[in-house]
CSV table of C-alpha atoms and ligand atoms in Angstrom, one decimal:
chain,number,residue,atom,x,y,z
A,1268,PHE,CA,0.1,-0.1,-0.1
A,1269,TYR,CA,2.4,2.5,0.9
A,1270,TYR,CA,5.3,3.7,-1.7
A,1271,SER,CA,8.8,3.7,-0.8
A,1272,LEU,CA,10.6,6.3,-3.4
A,1273,GLU,CA,14.0,6.9,-2.2
A,1274,ILE,CA,13.6,10.8,-1.9
A,1275,ASN,CA,15.6,11.8,0.9
A,1276,ARG,CA,18.8,12.1,-0.9
A,1277,TYR,CA,19.3,15.7,-1.6
A,1278,PRO,CA,20.2,18.0,1.3
A,1279,PHE,CA,19.4,21.3,-0.7
A,1280,PHE,CA,15.8,20.0,-0.2
A,1281,LYS,CA,15.8,20.5,3.4
A,1282,GLU,CA,15.3,24.0,4.0
A,1283,PRO,CA,11.0,25.4,4.0
A,1284,PRO,CA,9.9,26.9,1.3
A,1285,ARG,CA,10.4,30.8,2.4
A,1286,TYR,CA,8.0,31.7,-0.7
A,1287,CYS,CA,5.2,29.4,1.0
A,1288,ILE,CA,5.6,31.1,4.3
A,1289,LYS,CA,5.7,34.4,2.3
A,1290,CYS,CA,2.6,33.8,0.4
A,1291,LYS,CA,0.6,31.8,2.7
A,1292,LEU,CA,-2.5,33.5,4.3
A,1293,ASP,CA,-1.8,34.9,7.7
A,1294,ASP,CA,-4.1,36.8,10.2
A,1295,ARG,CA,-4.2,40.1,8.8
A,1296,TYR,CA,-5.1,39.1,5.1
A,1297,GLU,CA,-8.0,36.6,7.0
A,1298,LYS,CA,-9.5,39.7,8.8
A,1299,LEU,CA,-9.5,41.2,5.4
A,1300,HIS,CA,-11.1,38.5,4.0
A,1301,GLN,CA,-13.5,38.6,6.9
A,1302,THR,CA,-14.5,42.1,5.9
A,1303,VAL,CA,-15.0,41.6,2.3
A,1304,LEU,CA,-17.6,39.0,3.7
A,1305,LEU,CA,-19.0,41.2,6.1
A,1306,LYS,CA,-19.7,43.7,3.5
A,1307,LEU,CA,-20.7,41.8,0.5
A,1308,THR,CA,-23.4,40.0,2.7
A,1309,GLU,CA,-24.8,43.6,3.5
A,1310,VAL,CA,-25.0,44.3,-0.1
A,1311,VAL,CA,-26.3,41.4,-1.2
A,1312,ARG,CA,-29.2,41.7,1.9
A,1313,MET,CA,-30.0,45.0,-0.2
A,1314,SER,CA,-31.5,42.6,-3.0
A,1315,TYR,CA,-31.9,39.9,-0.6
A,1316,PRO,CA,-32.8,40.3,2.9
A,1317,ASN,CA,-32.9,37.0,4.2
A,1318,ALA,CA,-29.4,36.0,2.1
A,1319,ASN,CA,-26.5,34.4,4.3
A,1320,LEU,CA,-22.9,34.3,2.6
A,1321,GLN,CA,-20.1,31.9,4.0
A,1322,LEU,CA,-16.5,31.6,2.9
A,1323,PHE,CA,-15.1,28.3,1.5
A,1324,GLY,CA,-12.6,27.1,-0.7
A,1325,SER,CA,-8.8,28.2,-0.2
A,1326,SER,CA,-9.6,31.1,2.5
A,1327,LYS,CA,-11.2,28.6,5.0
A,1328,ASN,CA,-9.4,25.1,3.9
A,1329,GLY,CA,-6.0,25.7,5.2
A,1330,PHE,CA,-4.2,25.8,1.5
A,1331,GLY,CA,-4.8,29.4,0.8
A,1332,ALA,CA,-2.5,32.3,-0.2
A,1333,LYS,CA,-3.0,36.1,1.0
A,1334,LYS,CA,-4.5,36.9,-2.5
A,1335,CYS,CA,-6.8,33.5,-3.0
A,1336,ASP,CA,-10.0,33.9,-4.6
A,1337,LEU,CA,-12.7,34.1,-2.1
A,1338,ASP,CA,-15.0,31.4,-2.8
A,1339,LEU,CA,-18.5,32.1,-1.0
A,1340,CYS,CA,-22.0,30.3,-0.7
A,1341,MET,CA,-25.1,32.1,-0.6
A,1342,THR,CA,-28.1,30.5,1.1
A,1343,PHE,CA,-31.8,31.9,2.4
A,1344,GLU,CA,-32.6,31.7,6.1
A,1345,ASP,CA,-35.6,30.0,5.7
A,1346,ASN,CA,-34.6,27.2,2.9
A,1347,GLU,CA,-32.4,24.9,4.4
A,1348,THR,CA,-31.7,22.8,1.4
A,1349,GLY,CA,-32.2,25.5,-1.5
A,1350,LYS,CA,-35.2,23.4,-2.7
A,1351,ASP,CA,-37.2,25.9,-5.5
A,1352,VAL,CA,-34.4,28.4,-5.6
A,1353,ASP,CA,-33.9,29.2,-9.5
A,1354,GLN,CA,-29.9,29.8,-9.2
A,1355,THR,CA,-29.5,31.3,-12.8
A,1356,ALA,CA,-32.4,33.7,-12.0
A,1357,VAL,CA,-30.7,34.5,-8.0
A,1358,ILE,CA,-27.3,35.2,-10.1
A,1359,SER,CA,-28.5,37.3,-12.8
A,1360,THR,CA,-30.8,39.4,-10.6
A,1361,LEU,CA,-27.7,39.8,-8.4
A,1362,ALA,CA,-25.2,40.7,-11.2
A,1363,LYS,CA,-27.7,43.7,-12.2
A,1364,ASP,CA,-28.4,44.9,-8.5
A,1365,LEU,CA,-24.9,44.9,-7.6
A,1366,ARG,CA,-24.0,47.1,-10.8
A,1367,LYS,CA,-24.6,50.2,-8.1
A,1368,PHE,CA,-21.9,49.8,-5.9
A,1369,ARG,CA,-19.1,51.0,-8.3
A,1370,LYS,CA,-16.9,52.6,-5.9
A,1371,SER,CA,-16.3,48.7,-4.2
A,1372,ILE,CA,-17.5,46.1,-6.7
A,1373,SER,CA,-16.2,45.6,-10.2
A,1374,ASN,CA,-15.6,43.4,-12.7
A,1375,LEU,CA,-19.3,41.6,-12.7
A,1376,GLN,CA,-19.2,38.8,-14.4
A,1377,PRO,CA,-22.3,36.4,-14.3
A,1378,ILE,CA,-22.3,32.9,-15.2
A,1379,PRO,CA,-25.7,31.8,-14.9
A,1380,GLN,CA,-25.8,28.8,-17.2
A,1381,ALA,CA,-22.9,27.1,-15.8
A,1382,LYS,CA,-23.1,23.5,-14.3
A,1383,VAL,CA,-23.0,25.6,-10.9
A,1384,PRO,CA,-24.2,29.1,-11.9
A,1385,VAL,CA,-21.6,31.8,-10.5
A,1386,LEU,CA,-21.2,35.8,-10.1
A,1387,LYS,CA,-18.0,36.5,-10.4
A,1388,LEU,CA,-16.6,40.2,-9.1
A,1389,ARG,CA,-13.6,41.9,-7.6
A,1390,PHE,CA,-14.4,43.8,-4.0
A,1391,LEU,CA,-12.5,46.9,-3.2
A,1392,LEU,CA,-11.7,47.6,0.4
A,1393,GLN,CA,-10.9,51.1,0.1
A,1394,GLU,CA,-9.6,51.7,3.5
A,1395,PHE,CA,-7.1,48.9,3.0
A,1396,ASN,CA,-6.3,49.7,-0.6
A,1397,GLU,CA,-6.8,45.9,-1.1
A,1398,SER,CA,-8.9,44.2,-3.6
A,1399,PHE,CA,-10.2,40.5,-3.8
A,1400,ASP,CA,-11.7,38.5,-6.5
A,1401,CYS,CA,-14.8,36.9,-5.0
A,1402,ASP,CA,-16.5,34.0,-6.8
A,1403,ILE,CA,-20.6,33.3,-5.2
A,1404,SER,CA,-22.3,30.4,-6.0
A,1405,LEU,CA,-25.4,28.8,-4.1
A,1406,TYR,CA,-26.2,26.1,-2.1
A,1407,ASN,CA,-22.7,24.5,-2.6
A,1408,LEU,CA,-23.6,22.6,0.5
A,1409,LEU,CA,-21.2,19.9,0.1
A,1410,ALA,CA,-17.9,22.4,-0.7
A,1411,SER,CA,-18.4,23.7,3.1
A,1412,HIS,CA,-17.9,19.6,4.4
A,1413,ASN,CA,-15.1,18.9,2.2
A,1414,THR,CA,-13.4,22.7,3.1
A,1415,ARG,CA,-13.6,21.6,6.7
A,1416,LEU,CA,-11.9,17.7,5.7
A,1417,LEU,CA,-9.2,19.5,3.5
A,1418,ARG,CA,-8.5,21.7,6.9
A,1419,THR,CA,-8.2,19.1,9.1
A,1420,TYR,CA,-5.8,17.3,6.9
A,1421,CYS,CA,-3.6,20.5,7.2
A,1422,GLN,CA,-3.8,20.6,10.8
A,1423,ILE,CA,-2.2,17.3,11.4
A,1424,ASP,CA,1.1,18.8,9.7
A,1425,GLU,CA,2.0,22.1,8.6
A,1426,ARG,CA,4.1,20.0,5.5
A,1427,VAL,CA,0.4,19.3,4.0
A,1428,ALA,CA,-0.1,22.6,3.5
A,1429,MET,CA,2.9,23.7,2.2
A,1430,LEU,CA,3.1,20.7,-0.2
A,1431,GLY,CA,-0.6,21.9,-1.5
A,1432,PHE,CA,0.7,25.4,-1.5
A,1433,THR,CA,3.5,24.2,-4.0
A,1434,VAL,CA,2.0,21.9,-6.0
A,1435,LYS,CA,-1.0,24.6,-7.1
A,1436,GLN,CA,1.8,27.1,-7.2
A,1437,PHE,CA,3.6,24.3,-9.8
A,1438,PHE,CA,0.5,23.9,-12.1
A,1439,LYS,CA,-0.7,27.6,-12.0
A,1440,GLN,CA,2.4,28.4,-13.5
A,1441,CYS,CA,2.5,25.7,-16.3
A,1442,GLY,CA,-0.9,27.0,-17.1
A,1443,ILE,CA,-3.2,24.1,-15.9
A,1444,CYS,CA,-5.1,24.6,-13.3
A,1445,ASP,CA,-8.5,26.1,-14.5
A,1446,ALA,CA,-11.1,23.8,-15.0
A,1447,SER,CA,-13.2,26.7,-16.9
A,1448,LYS,CA,-10.1,25.9,-19.4
A,1449,GLY,CA,-10.2,22.3,-20.0
A,1450,SER,CA,-7.5,21.5,-17.4
A,1451,LEU,CA,-8.1,20.8,-13.4
A,1452,SER,CA,-9.3,23.0,-11.0
A,1453,SER,CA,-6.8,23.6,-7.6
A,1454,TYR,CA,-9.4,21.7,-5.7
A,1455,ALA,CA,-8.5,18.2,-7.9
A,1456,TYR,CA,-4.7,19.0,-7.6
A,1457,THR,CA,-5.2,19.4,-4.0
A,1458,LEU,CA,-7.0,15.8,-4.0
A,1459,MET,CA,-4.0,14.7,-5.8
A,1460,THR,CA,-1.7,15.8,-2.9
A,1461,LEU,CA,-3.6,14.7,-0.4
A,1462,TYR,CA,-3.8,11.3,-2.1
A,1463,TYR,CA,-0.3,11.1,-2.5
A,1464,LEU,CA,0.7,12.0,1.3
A,1465,GLN,CA,-1.8,8.9,2.2
A,1466,ARG,CA,0.4,6.6,0.6
A,1467,CYS,CA,3.9,7.6,0.5
A,1468,SER,CA,6.2,5.7,3.1
A,1469,PRO,CA,5.9,6.1,6.0
A,1470,PRO,CA,2.4,8.1,5.4
A,1471,VAL,CA,2.2,11.8,6.4
A,1472,ILE,CA,-1.6,11.5,6.6
A,1473,PRO,CA,-4.0,9.1,7.3
A,1474,ILE,CA,-7.4,8.2,5.9
A,1475,LEU,CA,-9.6,10.3,7.8
A,1476,GLN,CA,-12.9,9.0,6.3
A,1477,GLU,CA,-11.8,5.3,7.8
A,1478,LEU,CA,-10.7,6.2,11.1
A,1479,TYR,CA,-14.3,4.9,12.9
A,1480,ASP,CA,-14.8,2.6,15.4
A,1481,GLY,CA,-16.7,-0.5,14.8
A,1482,ASP,CA,-17.3,-1.8,11.4
A,1483,ARG,CA,-19.8,0.9,9.9
A,1484,PRO,CA,-18.7,4.5,9.4
A,1485,PRO,CA,-20.9,6.8,11.5
A,1486,GLU,CA,-23.2,9.2,9.4
A,1487,ARG,CA,-23.9,12.5,8.8
A,1488,ILE,CA,-25.7,13.0,5.8
A,1489,VAL,CA,-25.9,16.0,3.4
A,1490,ASP,CA,-27.5,16.2,0.2
A,1491,GLY,CA,-27.6,12.5,0.2
A,1492,TYR,CA,-24.1,11.7,0.8
A,1493,ASN,CA,-22.1,10.6,4.0
A,1494,THR,CA,-19.8,13.6,5.0
A,1495,TRP,CA,-18.6,12.0,8.1
A,1496,PHE,CA,-14.7,11.8,8.8
A,1497,PHE,CA,-12.7,11.6,12.1
A,1498,GLU,CA,-12.1,15.0,13.2
A,1499,ASP,CA,-10.8,14.4,17.2
A,1500,LEU,CA,-7.4,15.0,16.4
A,1501,ASP,CA,-6.4,14.9,19.9
A,1502,ARG,CA,-7.1,11.3,19.7
A,1503,LEU,CA,-5.2,11.0,16.6
A,1504,GLN,CA,-2.0,9.6,18.1
A,1505,GLU,CA,-3.9,6.6,19.3
A,1506,LYS,CA,-6.2,5.7,16.3
A,1507,TRP,CA,-3.2,5.8,13.6
A,1508,ILE,CA,0.0,3.7,13.8
A,1509,HIS,CA,2.0,6.3,11.7
A,1510,PHE,CA,1.5,8.9,13.7
A,1511,GLY,CA,4.6,11.7,13.6
A,1512,ALA,CA,6.8,8.5,11.6
A,1513,ASN,CA,7.3,10.7,8.2
A,1514,THR,CA,10.3,13.4,8.6
A,1515,LEU,CA,10.7,14.2,5.2
A,1516,SER,CA,11.0,17.7,4.4
A,1517,VAL,CA,8.5,19.6,2.0
A,1518,GLY,CA,11.4,19.9,-0.9
A,1519,ASN,CA,11.4,16.1,-0.8
A,1520,LEU,CA,7.8,15.7,-0.3
A,1521,PHE,CA,7.3,17.5,-3.4
A,1522,TYR,CA,10.2,15.5,-5.5
A,1523,GLY,CA,7.8,12.4,-4.1
A,1524,PHE,CA,4.7,13.8,-5.4
A,1525,THR,CA,6.0,14.5,-9.0
A,1526,LYS,CA,8.2,10.8,-8.8
A,1527,PHE,CA,4.7,9.2,-7.9
A,1528,TYR,CA,2.7,10.5,-10.5
A,1529,ALA,CA,5.2,10.6,-13.0
A,1530,GLU,CA,6.4,6.3,-12.4
A,1531,ILE,CA,4.2,4.9,-10.3
A,1532,PHE,CA,0.4,6.1,-10.3
A,1533,PRO,CA,-1.2,4.0,-13.1
A,1534,PHE,CA,-3.7,6.7,-14.5
A,1535,ASP,CA,-4.8,4.2,-16.8
A,1536,THR,CA,-6.6,2.1,-14.5
A,1537,LEU,CA,-6.7,3.6,-11.0
A,1538,VAL,CA,-8.8,6.5,-9.6
A,1539,VAL,CA,-7.6,9.1,-7.0
A,1540,CYS,CA,-9.4,8.5,-4.2
A,1541,ILE,CA,-8.9,10.0,-1.1
A,1542,ARG,CA,-11.7,8.4,1.4
A,1543,ARG,CA,-10.2,4.6,1.2
A,1544,SER,CA,-7.3,3.0,1.5
A,1545,ARG,CA,-8.3,-0.4,-1.2
A,1546,ASP,CA,-7.5,0.9,-4.4
A,1547,LEU,CA,-10.0,2.1,-6.5
A,1548,THR,CA,-10.6,1.0,-9.7
A,1549,LYS,CA,-12.0,3.0,-13.1
A,1550,MET,CA,-14.0,-0.3,-14.0
A,1551,GLU,CA,-15.5,0.1,-10.6
A,1552,LYS,CA,-16.4,3.1,-11.0
A,1553,LYS,CA,-17.1,3.0,-14.5
A,1554,TRP,CA,-15.1,5.7,-15.7
A,1555,THR,CA,-12.8,4.1,-18.0
A,1556,GLY,CA,-10.9,6.0,-20.9
A,1557,ARG,CA,-7.7,8.0,-20.8
A,1558,ARG,CA,-8.9,10.7,-19.1
A,1559,ILE,CA,-7.4,11.4,-15.6
A,1560,ALA,CA,-10.0,10.2,-12.6
A,1561,ILE,CA,-10.3,12.0,-9.4
A,1562,GLU,CA,-13.0,11.3,-7.0
A,1563,ASP,CA,-14.7,13.8,-5.0
A,1564,PRO,CA,-14.3,12.5,-1.6
A,1565,PHE,CA,-18.0,13.2,-0.5
A,1566,LEU,CA,-19.8,13.9,-3.7
A,1567,LEU,CA,-18.7,10.0,-5.2
A,1568,SER,CA,-20.2,10.6,-8.2
A,1569,HIS,CA,-18.8,13.1,-9.2
A,1570,ASN,CA,-14.9,12.9,-11.1
A,1571,LEU,CA,-12.9,16.2,-10.9
A,1572,GLY,CA,-11.2,14.9,-14.2
A,1573,GLN,CA,-14.2,14.2,-16.3
A,1574,GLY,CA,-14.0,17.7,-18.0
A,1575,ILE,CA,-10.4,17.1,-19.4
A,1576,GLU,CA,-9.8,16.0,-23.2
A,1577,PRO,CA,-7.2,13.0,-23.4
A,1578,GLU,CA,-4.5,15.9,-25.0
A,1579,MET,CA,-4.9,17.8,-21.6
A,1580,ALA,CA,-4.5,14.6,-19.6
A,1581,ARG,CA,-1.1,13.7,-22.0
A,1582,TYR,CA,-0.2,17.5,-20.9
A,1583,ILE,CA,-0.5,17.5,-17.5
A,1584,LYS,CA,1.0,14.3,-16.9
A,1585,ALA,CA,4.2,15.3,-19.1
A,1586,SER,CA,4.1,18.5,-16.8
A,1587,ILE,CA,4.6,16.4,-14.2
A,1588,VAL,CA,7.7,14.6,-15.6
A,1589,LEU,CA,9.2,17.4,-16.7
A,1590,GLY,CA,9.0,18.6,-13.0
A,1591,ARG,CA,10.4,15.6,-11.5
A,1592,ASN,CA,13.6,15.8,-13.9
A,1593,ARG,CA,14.0,19.7,-13.4
A,1594,ILE,CA,14.0,18.8,-9.0
A,1595,GLY,CA,15.7,15.5,-9.5
A,1596,ASN,CA,18.9,16.4,-11.5
A,1597,GLN,CA,20.9,18.0,-9.1
A,1598,PRO,CA,21.7,21.5,-10.3
A,1599,GLU,CA,24.9,22.8,-10.7
A,1600,ASN,CA,23.8,26.1,-10.5
A,1601,LEU,CA,21.8,26.3,-7.4
A,1602,LYS,CA,24.4,28.1,-5.3
A,1603,LYS,CA,23.2,31.0,-7.3
A,1604,TYR,CA,19.1,30.5,-5.7
A,1605,ASN,CA,18.4,31.0,-2.2
A,1606,SER,CA,16.7,27.5,-2.3
A,1607,TRP,CA,15.7,24.7,-4.0
A,1608,TYR,CA,11.9,26.3,-4.5
A,1609,ASP,CA,13.4,29.8,-5.8
A,1610,TYR,CA,15.9,27.4,-8.6
A,1611,PHE,CA,12.7,25.4,-9.3
A,1612,PHE,CA,10.1,28.3,-9.9
A,1613,ASP,CA,12.5,30.5,-11.9
A,1614,SER,CA,12.6,30.1,-15.3
A,1615,GLN,CA,10.3,27.1,-15.5
B,914,CTP,N1,-15.1,22.6,-5.1
B,914,CTP,C1,-15.8,21.7,-5.2
B,914,CTP,N2,-15.9,20.7,-6.5
B,914,CTP,C2,-15.2,21.2,-7.5
B,914,CTP,C3,-14.6,22.1,-7.2
B,914,CTP,C4,-14.5,22.9,-6.4
B,914,CTP,O1,-16.6,21.3,-4.3
B,914,CTP,N3,-15.3,20.6,-8.6
B,914,CTP,C5,-15.1,23.6,-4.0
B,914,CTP,C6,-14.2,22.9,-2.9
B,914,CTP,O2,-14.5,23.1,-1.6
B,914,CTP,C7,-13.1,23.9,-3.2
B,914,CTP,C8,-13.9,25.2,-3.7
B,914,CTP,O3,-14.8,24.8,-4.1
B,914,CTP,O4,-12.0,24.2,-2.3
B,914,CTP,C9,-12.8,26.3,-4.1
B,914,CTP,O5,-12.2,25.5,-5.4
B,914,CTP,P1,-11.0,26.2,-6.1
B,914,CTP,O6,-11.1,27.4,-6.3
B,914,CTP,O7,-10.9,25.0,-7.4
B,914,CTP,O8,-9.6,25.6,-5.0
B,914,CTP,P2,-9.2,26.3,-3.9
B,914,CTP,O9,-8.8,25.5,-2.8
B,914,CTP,O10,-9.9,27.7,-3.5
B,914,CTP,O11,-7.8,27.1,-4.5
B,914,CTP,P3,-7.2,28.7,-5.0
B,914,CTP,O12,-6.8,29.0,-4.1
B,914,CTP,O13,-6.7,28.3,-6.6
B,914,CTP,O14,-8.7,29.1,-5.3
B,915,MG,MG1,-10.9,29.4,-5.1
């Protein structure tokens, strides 16, 4: 089950990636995000007085940067499940109504016909001279649960967020981290990161959805799916034998990530699935074909790779191989750089 990759060879991978530390979401930016949330709720309530907004995604899941997009989920107080809400109409109305807040809201871009209708906008906090891109969607109820799942994985070990952050940065720089442009979303790459961290040797994180007492997981049903996972991290050490066993640096883990997906993971037959230790085959899911298959941890019918063409799948795999080659060949000119991270991301 666990893959040993001989990845602790390079001493220069030892230092922590300063870039992650510099860009990672901090208290000040978390407060700014909270301010945007409050102000945006105020203006949205002028159109829909019983509306609530909630942050999810990278501003809440531990993988966020200071400047990350704010993903917001809108719900109505008297309607818990979103039944009978015409999401397309709400997004269109909001797009019209918010036009009058020109001083704080710009770049309004409704996408009402999408599978998940969304309103994109930029919100300016004048007093702080900072602006944030926001995506408002409706009744994205499972997203708040997967946000909590990801945050819990980040809380187990600080390297989880740093590796996830590095991986996202890598694919963003390659220009293949945007599901609306035919590649994979940040969320999909984050799931790939967690899958690797569950399977490297020794593993860095457990499979939280499998750590139940007894022979069946408890149930916490949302939208018909079970969103239960082990959350009592104070008890993790007693529940999980590999606790604290992996001491690799983030640099080595990143190298391990590229080696794992370049050399070991059989994209043709298996699904990236973070909810169970047993291999999940494409046959079992009926997700056959050359596409990359990534299962959502709660919405089990959803393949995050379903929108990508075989050509793009090849391109993504080729990028991972190039990443492995670049980081795996000990560079002679590394001395020029402050860290492996600078070396890797410079002139990629
Ligand atoms: N999400 C989801 N299903 C998807 C895509 C996204 O449930 N197919 C939810 C997840 O909760 C995810 C959030 O939407 O965390 C935001 O997705 P995305 O913007 O792709 O990821 P972030 O973690 O926010 O990364 P970034 O910092 O790049 O915005
Ligand atoms: Mg986001």
